[in-house]
mmCIF file with all atom_site columns, C-alpha atoms in Angstrom:
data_model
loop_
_atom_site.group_PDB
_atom_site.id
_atom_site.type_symbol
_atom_site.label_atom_id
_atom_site.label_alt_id
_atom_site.label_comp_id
_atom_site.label_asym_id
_atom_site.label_entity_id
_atom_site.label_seq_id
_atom_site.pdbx_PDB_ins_code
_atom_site.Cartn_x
_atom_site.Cartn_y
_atom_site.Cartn_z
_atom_site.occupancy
_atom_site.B_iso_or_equiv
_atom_site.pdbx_formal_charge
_atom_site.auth_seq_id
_atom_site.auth_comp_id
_atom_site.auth_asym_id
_atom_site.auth_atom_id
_atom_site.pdbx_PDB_model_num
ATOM 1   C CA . UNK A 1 1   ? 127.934 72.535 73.567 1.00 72.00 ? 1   UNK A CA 1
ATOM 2   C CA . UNK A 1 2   ? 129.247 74.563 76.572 1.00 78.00 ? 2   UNK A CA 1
ATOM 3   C CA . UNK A 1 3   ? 132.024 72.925 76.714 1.00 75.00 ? 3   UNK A CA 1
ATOM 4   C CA . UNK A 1 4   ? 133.064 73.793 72.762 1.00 78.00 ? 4   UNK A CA 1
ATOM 5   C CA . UNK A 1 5   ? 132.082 77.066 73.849 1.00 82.00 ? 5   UNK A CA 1
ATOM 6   C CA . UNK A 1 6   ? 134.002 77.859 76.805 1.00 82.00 ? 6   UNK A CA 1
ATOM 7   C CA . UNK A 1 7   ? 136.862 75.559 75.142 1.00 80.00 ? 7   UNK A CA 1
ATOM 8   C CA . UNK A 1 8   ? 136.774 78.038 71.948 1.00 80.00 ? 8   UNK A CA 1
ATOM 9   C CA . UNK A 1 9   ? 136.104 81.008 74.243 1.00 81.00 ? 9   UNK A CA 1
ATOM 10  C CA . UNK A 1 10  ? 139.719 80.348 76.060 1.00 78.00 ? 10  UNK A CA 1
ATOM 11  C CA . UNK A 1 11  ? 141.601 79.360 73.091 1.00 78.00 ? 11  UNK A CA 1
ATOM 12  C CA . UNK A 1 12  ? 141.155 82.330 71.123 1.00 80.00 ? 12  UNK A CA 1
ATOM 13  C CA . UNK A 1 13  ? 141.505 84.655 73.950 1.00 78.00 ? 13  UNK A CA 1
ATOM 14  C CA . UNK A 1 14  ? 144.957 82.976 74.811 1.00 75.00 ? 14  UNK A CA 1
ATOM 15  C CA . UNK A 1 15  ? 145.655 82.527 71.522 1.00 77.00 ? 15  UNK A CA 1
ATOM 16  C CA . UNK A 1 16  ? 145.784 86.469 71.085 1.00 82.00 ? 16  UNK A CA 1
ATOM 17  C CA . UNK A 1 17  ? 147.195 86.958 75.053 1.00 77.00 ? 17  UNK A CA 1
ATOM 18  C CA . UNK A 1 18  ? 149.836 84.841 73.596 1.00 75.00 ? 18  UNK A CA 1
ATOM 19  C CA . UNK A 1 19  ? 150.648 86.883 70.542 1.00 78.00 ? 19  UNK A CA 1
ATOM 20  C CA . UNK A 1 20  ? 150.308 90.044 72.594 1.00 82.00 ? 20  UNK A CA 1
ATOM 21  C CA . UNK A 1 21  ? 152.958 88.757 75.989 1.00 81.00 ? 21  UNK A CA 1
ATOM 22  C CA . UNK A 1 22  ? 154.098 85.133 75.271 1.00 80.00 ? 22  UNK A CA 1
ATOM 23  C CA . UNK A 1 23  ? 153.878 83.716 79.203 1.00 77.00 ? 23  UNK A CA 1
ATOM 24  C CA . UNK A 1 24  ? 153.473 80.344 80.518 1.00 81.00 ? 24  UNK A CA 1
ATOM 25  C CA . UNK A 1 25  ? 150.438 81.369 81.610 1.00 79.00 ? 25  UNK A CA 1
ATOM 26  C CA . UNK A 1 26  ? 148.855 81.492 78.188 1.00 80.00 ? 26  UNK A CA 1
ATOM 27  C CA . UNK A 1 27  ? 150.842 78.938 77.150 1.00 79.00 ? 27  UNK A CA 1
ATOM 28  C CA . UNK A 1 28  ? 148.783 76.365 79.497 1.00 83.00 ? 28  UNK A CA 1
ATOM 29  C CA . UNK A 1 29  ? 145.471 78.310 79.310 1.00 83.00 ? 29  UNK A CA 1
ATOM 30  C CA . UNK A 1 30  ? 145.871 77.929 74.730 1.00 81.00 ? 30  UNK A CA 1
ATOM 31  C CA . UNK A 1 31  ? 146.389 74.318 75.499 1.00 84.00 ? 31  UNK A CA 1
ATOM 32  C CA . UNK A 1 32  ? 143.800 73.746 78.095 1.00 85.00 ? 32  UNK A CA 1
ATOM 33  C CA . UNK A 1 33  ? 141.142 75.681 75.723 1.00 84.00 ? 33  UNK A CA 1
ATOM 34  C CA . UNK A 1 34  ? 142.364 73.847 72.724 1.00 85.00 ? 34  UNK A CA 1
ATOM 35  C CA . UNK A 1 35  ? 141.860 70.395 74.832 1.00 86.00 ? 35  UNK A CA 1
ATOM 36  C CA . UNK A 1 36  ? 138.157 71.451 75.859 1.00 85.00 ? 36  UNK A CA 1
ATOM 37  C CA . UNK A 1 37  ? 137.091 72.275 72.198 1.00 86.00 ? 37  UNK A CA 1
ATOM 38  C CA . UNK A 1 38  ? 138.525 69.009 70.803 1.00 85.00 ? 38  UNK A CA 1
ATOM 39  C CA . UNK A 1 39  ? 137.338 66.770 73.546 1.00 83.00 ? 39  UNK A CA 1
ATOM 40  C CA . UNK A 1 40  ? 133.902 68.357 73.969 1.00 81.00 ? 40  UNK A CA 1
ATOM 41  C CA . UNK A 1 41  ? 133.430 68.568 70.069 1.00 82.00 ? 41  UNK A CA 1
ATOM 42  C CA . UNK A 1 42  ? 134.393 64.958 69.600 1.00 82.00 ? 42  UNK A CA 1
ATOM 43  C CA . UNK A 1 43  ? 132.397 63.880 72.326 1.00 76.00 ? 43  UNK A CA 1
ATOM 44  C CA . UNK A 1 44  ? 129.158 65.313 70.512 1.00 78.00 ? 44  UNK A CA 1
ATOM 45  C CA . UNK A 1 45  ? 129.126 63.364 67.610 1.00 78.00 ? 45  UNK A CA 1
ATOM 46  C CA . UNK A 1 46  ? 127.119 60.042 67.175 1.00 75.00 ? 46  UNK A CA 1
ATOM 47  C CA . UNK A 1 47  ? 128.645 57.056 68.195 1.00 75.00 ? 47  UNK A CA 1
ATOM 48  C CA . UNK A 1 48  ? 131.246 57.999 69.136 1.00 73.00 ? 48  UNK A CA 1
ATOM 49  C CA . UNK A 1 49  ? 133.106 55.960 72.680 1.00 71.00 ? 49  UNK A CA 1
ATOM 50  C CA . UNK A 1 50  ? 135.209 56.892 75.831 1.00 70.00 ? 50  UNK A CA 1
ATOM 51  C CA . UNK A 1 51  ? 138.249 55.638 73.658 1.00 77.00 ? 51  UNK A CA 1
ATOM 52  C CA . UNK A 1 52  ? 137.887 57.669 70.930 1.00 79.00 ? 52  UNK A CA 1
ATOM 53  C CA . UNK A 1 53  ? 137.626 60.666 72.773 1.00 83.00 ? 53  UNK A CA 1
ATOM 54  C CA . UNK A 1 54  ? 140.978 59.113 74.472 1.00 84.00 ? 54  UNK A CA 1
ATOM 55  C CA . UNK A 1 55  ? 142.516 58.586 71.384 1.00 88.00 ? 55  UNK A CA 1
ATOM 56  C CA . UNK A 1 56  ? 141.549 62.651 69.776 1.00 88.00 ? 56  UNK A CA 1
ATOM 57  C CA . UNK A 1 57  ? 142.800 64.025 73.077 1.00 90.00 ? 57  UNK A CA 1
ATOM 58  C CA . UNK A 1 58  ? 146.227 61.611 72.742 1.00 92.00 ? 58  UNK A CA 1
ATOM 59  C CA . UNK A 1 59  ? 146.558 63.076 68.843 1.00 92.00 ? 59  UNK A CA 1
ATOM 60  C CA . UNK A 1 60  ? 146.702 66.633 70.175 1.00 92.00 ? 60  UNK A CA 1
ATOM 61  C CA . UNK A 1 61  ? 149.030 66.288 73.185 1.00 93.00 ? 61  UNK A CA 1
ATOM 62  C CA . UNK A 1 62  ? 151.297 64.575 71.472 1.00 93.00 ? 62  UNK A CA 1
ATOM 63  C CA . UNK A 1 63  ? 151.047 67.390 68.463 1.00 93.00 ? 63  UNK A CA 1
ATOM 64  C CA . UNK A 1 64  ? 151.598 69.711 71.602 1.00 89.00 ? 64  UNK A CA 1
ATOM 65  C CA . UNK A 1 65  ? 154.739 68.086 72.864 1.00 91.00 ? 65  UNK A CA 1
ATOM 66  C CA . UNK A 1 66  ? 156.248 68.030 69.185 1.00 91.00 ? 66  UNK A CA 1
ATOM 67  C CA . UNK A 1 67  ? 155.220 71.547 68.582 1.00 91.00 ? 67  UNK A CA 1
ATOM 68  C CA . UNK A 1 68  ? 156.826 72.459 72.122 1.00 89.00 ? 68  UNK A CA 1
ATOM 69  C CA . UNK A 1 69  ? 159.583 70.572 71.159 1.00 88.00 ? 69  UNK A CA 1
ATOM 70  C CA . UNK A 1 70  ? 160.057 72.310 68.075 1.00 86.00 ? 70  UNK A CA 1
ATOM 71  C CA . UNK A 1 71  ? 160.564 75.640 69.625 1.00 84.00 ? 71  UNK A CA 1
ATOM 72  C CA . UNK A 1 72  ? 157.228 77.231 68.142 1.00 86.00 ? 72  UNK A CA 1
ATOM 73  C CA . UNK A 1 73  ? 155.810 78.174 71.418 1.00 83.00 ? 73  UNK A CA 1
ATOM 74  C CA . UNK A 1 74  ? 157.608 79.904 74.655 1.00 82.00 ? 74  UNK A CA 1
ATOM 75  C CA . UNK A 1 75  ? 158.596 77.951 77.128 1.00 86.00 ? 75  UNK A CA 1
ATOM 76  C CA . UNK A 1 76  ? 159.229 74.741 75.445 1.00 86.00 ? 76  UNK A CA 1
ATOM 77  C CA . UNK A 1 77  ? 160.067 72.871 78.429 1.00 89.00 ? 77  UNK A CA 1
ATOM 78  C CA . UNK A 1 78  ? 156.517 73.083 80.072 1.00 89.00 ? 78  UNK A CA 1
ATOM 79  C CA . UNK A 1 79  ? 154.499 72.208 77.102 1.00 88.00 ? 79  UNK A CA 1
ATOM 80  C CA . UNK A 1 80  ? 156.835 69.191 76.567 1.00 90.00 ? 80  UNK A CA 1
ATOM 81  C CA . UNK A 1 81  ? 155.633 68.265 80.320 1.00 91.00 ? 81  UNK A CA 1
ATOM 82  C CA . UNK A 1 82  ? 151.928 68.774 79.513 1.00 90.00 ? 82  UNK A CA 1
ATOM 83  C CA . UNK A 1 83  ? 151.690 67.689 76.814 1.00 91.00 ? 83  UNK A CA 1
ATOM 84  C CA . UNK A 1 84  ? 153.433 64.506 77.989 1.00 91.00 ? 84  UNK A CA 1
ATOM 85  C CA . UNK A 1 85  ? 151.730 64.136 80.936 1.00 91.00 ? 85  UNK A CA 1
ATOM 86  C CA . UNK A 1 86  ? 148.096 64.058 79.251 1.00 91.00 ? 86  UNK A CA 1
ATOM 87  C CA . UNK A 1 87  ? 149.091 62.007 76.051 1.00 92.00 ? 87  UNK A CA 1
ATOM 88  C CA . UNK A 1 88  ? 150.107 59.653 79.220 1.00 91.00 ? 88  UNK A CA 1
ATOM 89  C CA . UNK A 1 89  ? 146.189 60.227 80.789 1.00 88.00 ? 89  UNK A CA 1
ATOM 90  C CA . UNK A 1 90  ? 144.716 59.906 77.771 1.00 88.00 ? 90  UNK A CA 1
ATOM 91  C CA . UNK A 1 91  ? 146.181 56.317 76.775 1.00 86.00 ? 91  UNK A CA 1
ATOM 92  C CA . UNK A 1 92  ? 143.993 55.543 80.233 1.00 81.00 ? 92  UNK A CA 1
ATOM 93  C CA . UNK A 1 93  ? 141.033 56.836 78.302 1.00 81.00 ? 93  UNK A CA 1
ATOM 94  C CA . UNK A 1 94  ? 141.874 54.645 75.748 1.00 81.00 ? 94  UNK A CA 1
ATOM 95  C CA . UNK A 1 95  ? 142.694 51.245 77.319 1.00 76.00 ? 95  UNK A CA 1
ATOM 96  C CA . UNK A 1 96  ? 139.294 49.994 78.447 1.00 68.00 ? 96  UNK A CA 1
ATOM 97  C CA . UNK A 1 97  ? 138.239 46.003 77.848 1.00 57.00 ? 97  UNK A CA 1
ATOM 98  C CA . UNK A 1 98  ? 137.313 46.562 74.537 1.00 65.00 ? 98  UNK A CA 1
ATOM 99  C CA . UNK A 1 99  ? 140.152 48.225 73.588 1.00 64.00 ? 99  UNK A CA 1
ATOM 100 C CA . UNK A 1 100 ? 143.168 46.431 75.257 1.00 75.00 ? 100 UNK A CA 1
ATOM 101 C CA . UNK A 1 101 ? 145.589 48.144 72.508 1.00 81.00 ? 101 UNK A CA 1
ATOM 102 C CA . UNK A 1 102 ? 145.512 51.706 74.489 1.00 82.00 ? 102 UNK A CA 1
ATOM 103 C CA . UNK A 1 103 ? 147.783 49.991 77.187 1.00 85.00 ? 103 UNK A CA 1
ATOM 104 C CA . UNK A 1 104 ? 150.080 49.267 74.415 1.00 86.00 ? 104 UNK A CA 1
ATOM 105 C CA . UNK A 1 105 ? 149.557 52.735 72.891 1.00 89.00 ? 105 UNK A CA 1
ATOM 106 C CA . UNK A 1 106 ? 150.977 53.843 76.940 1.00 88.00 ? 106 UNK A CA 1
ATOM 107 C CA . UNK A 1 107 ? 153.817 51.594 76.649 1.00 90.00 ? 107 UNK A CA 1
ATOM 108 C CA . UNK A 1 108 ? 154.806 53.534 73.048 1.00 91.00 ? 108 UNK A CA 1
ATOM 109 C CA . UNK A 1 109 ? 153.787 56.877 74.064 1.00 91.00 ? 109 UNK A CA 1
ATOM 110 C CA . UNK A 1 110 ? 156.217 56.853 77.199 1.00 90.00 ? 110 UNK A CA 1
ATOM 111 C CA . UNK A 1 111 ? 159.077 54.976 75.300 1.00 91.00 ? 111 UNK A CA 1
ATOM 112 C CA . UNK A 1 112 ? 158.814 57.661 72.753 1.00 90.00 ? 112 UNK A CA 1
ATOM 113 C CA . UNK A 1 113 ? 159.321 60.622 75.299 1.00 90.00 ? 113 UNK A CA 1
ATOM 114 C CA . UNK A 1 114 ? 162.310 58.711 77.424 1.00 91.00 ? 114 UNK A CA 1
ATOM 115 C CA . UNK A 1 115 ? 163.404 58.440 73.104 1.00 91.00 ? 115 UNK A CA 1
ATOM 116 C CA . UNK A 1 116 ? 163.179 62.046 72.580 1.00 89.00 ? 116 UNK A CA 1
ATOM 117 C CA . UNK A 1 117 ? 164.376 62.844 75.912 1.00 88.00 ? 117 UNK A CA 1
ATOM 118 C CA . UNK A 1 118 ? 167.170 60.985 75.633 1.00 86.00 ? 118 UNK A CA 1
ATOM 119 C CA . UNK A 1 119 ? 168.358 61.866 72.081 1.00 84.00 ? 119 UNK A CA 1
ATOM 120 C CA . UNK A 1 120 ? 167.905 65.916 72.424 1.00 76.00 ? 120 UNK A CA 1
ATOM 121 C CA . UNK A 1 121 ? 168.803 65.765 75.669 1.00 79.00 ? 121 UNK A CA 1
ATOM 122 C CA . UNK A 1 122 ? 165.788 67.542 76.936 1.00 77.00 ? 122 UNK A CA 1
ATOM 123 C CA . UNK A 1 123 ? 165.176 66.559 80.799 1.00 81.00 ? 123 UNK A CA 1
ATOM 124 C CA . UNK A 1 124 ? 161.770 67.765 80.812 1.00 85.00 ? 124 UNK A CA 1
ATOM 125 C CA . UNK A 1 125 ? 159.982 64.642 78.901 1.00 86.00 ? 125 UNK A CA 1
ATOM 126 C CA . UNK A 1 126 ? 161.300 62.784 81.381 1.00 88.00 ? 126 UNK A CA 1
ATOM 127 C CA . UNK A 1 127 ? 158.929 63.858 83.873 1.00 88.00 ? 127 UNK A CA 1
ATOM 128 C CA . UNK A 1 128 ? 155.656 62.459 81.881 1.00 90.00 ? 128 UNK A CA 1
ATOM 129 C CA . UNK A 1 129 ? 158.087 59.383 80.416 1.00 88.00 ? 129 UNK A CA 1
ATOM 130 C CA . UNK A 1 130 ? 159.692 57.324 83.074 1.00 90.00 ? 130 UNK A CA 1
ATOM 131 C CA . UNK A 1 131 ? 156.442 57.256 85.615 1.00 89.00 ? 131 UNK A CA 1
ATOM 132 C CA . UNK A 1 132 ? 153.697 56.735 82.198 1.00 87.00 ? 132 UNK A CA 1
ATOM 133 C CA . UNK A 1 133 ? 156.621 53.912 80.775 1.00 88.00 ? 133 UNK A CA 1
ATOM 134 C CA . UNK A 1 134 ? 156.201 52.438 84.135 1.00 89.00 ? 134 UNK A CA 1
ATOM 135 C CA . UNK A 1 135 ? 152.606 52.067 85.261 1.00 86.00 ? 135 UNK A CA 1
ATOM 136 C CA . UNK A 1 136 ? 151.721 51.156 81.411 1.00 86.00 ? 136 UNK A CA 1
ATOM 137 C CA . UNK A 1 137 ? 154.238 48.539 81.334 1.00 85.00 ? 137 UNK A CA 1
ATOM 138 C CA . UNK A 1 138 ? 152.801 47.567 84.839 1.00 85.00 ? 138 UNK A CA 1
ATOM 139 C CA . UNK A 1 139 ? 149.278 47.645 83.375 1.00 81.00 ? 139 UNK A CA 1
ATOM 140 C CA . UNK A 1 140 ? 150.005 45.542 80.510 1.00 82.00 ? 140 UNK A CA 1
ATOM 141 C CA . UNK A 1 141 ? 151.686 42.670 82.817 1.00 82.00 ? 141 UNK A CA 1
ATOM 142 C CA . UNK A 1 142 ? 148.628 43.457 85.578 1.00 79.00 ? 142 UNK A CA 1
ATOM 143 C CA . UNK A 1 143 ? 146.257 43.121 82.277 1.00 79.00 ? 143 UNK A CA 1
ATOM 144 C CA . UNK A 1 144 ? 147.947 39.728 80.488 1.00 78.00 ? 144 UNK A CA 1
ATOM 145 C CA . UNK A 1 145 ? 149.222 38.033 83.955 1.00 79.00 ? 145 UNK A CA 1
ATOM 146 C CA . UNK A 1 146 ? 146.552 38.754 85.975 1.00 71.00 ? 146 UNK A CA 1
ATOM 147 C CA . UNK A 1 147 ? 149.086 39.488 88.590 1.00 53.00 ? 147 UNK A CA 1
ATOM 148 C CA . UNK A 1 148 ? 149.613 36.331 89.958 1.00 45.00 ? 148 UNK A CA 1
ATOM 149 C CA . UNK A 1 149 ? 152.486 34.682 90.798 1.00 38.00 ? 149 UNK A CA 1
ATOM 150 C CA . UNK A 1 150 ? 153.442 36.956 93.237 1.00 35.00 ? 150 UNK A CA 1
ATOM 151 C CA . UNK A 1 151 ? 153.301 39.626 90.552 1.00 40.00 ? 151 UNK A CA 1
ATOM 152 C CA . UNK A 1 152 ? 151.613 41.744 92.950 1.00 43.00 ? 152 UNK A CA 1
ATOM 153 C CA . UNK A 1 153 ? 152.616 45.001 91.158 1.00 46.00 ? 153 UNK A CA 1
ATOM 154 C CA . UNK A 1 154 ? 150.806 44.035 88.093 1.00 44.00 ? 154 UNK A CA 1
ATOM 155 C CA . UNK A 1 155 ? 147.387 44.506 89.591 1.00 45.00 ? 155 UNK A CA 1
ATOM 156 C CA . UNK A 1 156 ? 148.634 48.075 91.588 1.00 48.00 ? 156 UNK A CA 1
ATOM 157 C CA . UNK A 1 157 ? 149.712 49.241 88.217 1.00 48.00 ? 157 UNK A CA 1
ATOM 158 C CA . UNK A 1 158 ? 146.478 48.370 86.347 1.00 48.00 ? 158 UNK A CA 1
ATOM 159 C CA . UNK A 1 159 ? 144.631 50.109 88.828 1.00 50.00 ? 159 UNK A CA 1
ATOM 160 C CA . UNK A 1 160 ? 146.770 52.762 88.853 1.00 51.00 ? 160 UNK A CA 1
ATOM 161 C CA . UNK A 1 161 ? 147.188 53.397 85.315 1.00 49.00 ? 161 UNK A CA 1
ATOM 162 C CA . UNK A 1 162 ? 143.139 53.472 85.245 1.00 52.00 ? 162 UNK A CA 1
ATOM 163 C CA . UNK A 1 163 ? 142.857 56.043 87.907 1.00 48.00 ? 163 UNK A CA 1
#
């Protein structure tokens, strides 16, 4: 409950610092607030898994790289790199033994942004695309090779990607 708290606490105040003086600075702080309400209000509920938690905080960072993206918010570049960068975590949240599909969600998440990057020409997705595109596609060989046969990355990228 502290965490909805202090997550509700920061998005409201940068929500109206950001209305008031539109800086990076409440830019990040909205989106970091907005990310500890969800998470920590998700993660209350009953029954509810690591993965699923994953899989709420992947839903709003990639809503935060489209609305970035889209122009609504200043300084579109650096919410385009956030949110990239933790829809990329967050598939890591996601892909545990159970649920083998959050590598693959990794693989599409980071072939969407080198996508998007490519086709609007926007450098900054880059940044959270070509390393996530390349440690999930390293995690799913590391994951359904076992990194053998001198596959030796596959195993570095699984553990990196779970890091």
């Amino acid at each position: 409950r502290v965490a909805m708290a202090a997550g509700a606490a920061a998005a409201a105040t940068s929500a109206w610092l950001l209305a008031w003086r539109r800086s990076l600075a409440h830019h990040l702080l909205l989106f970091a607030g907005l990310l500890t309400l969800v998470s920590g209000t998700v993660g209350q509920w009953e029954g509810i898994e690591g993965e699923h938690v994953g899989l709420v905080v992947w839903g709003l960072a990639v809503a935060w790289v489209l609305v970035s993206w889209g122009g609504w918010l200043p300084h579109p570049a650096a919410g385009e790199v956030v949110g990239g960068l933790c829809a990329m975590w967050s598939c890591t949240m996601v892909a545990t033994a159970e649920a083998s599909w959050g590598i693959w969600l990794g693989v599409l998440t980071g072939s969407s942004l080198l996508v998007a990057a490519s086709a609007a020409r926007q450098r900054a997705m880059l940044i959270p695309g070509v390393p996530g595109l390349l440690f999930s596609t390293i995690g799913a060989l590391g994951y359904y090779l076992g990194g053998e046969g001198g596959m030796g990355a596959g195993r570095a990228g699984s553990a990196l990607t779970r890091c």
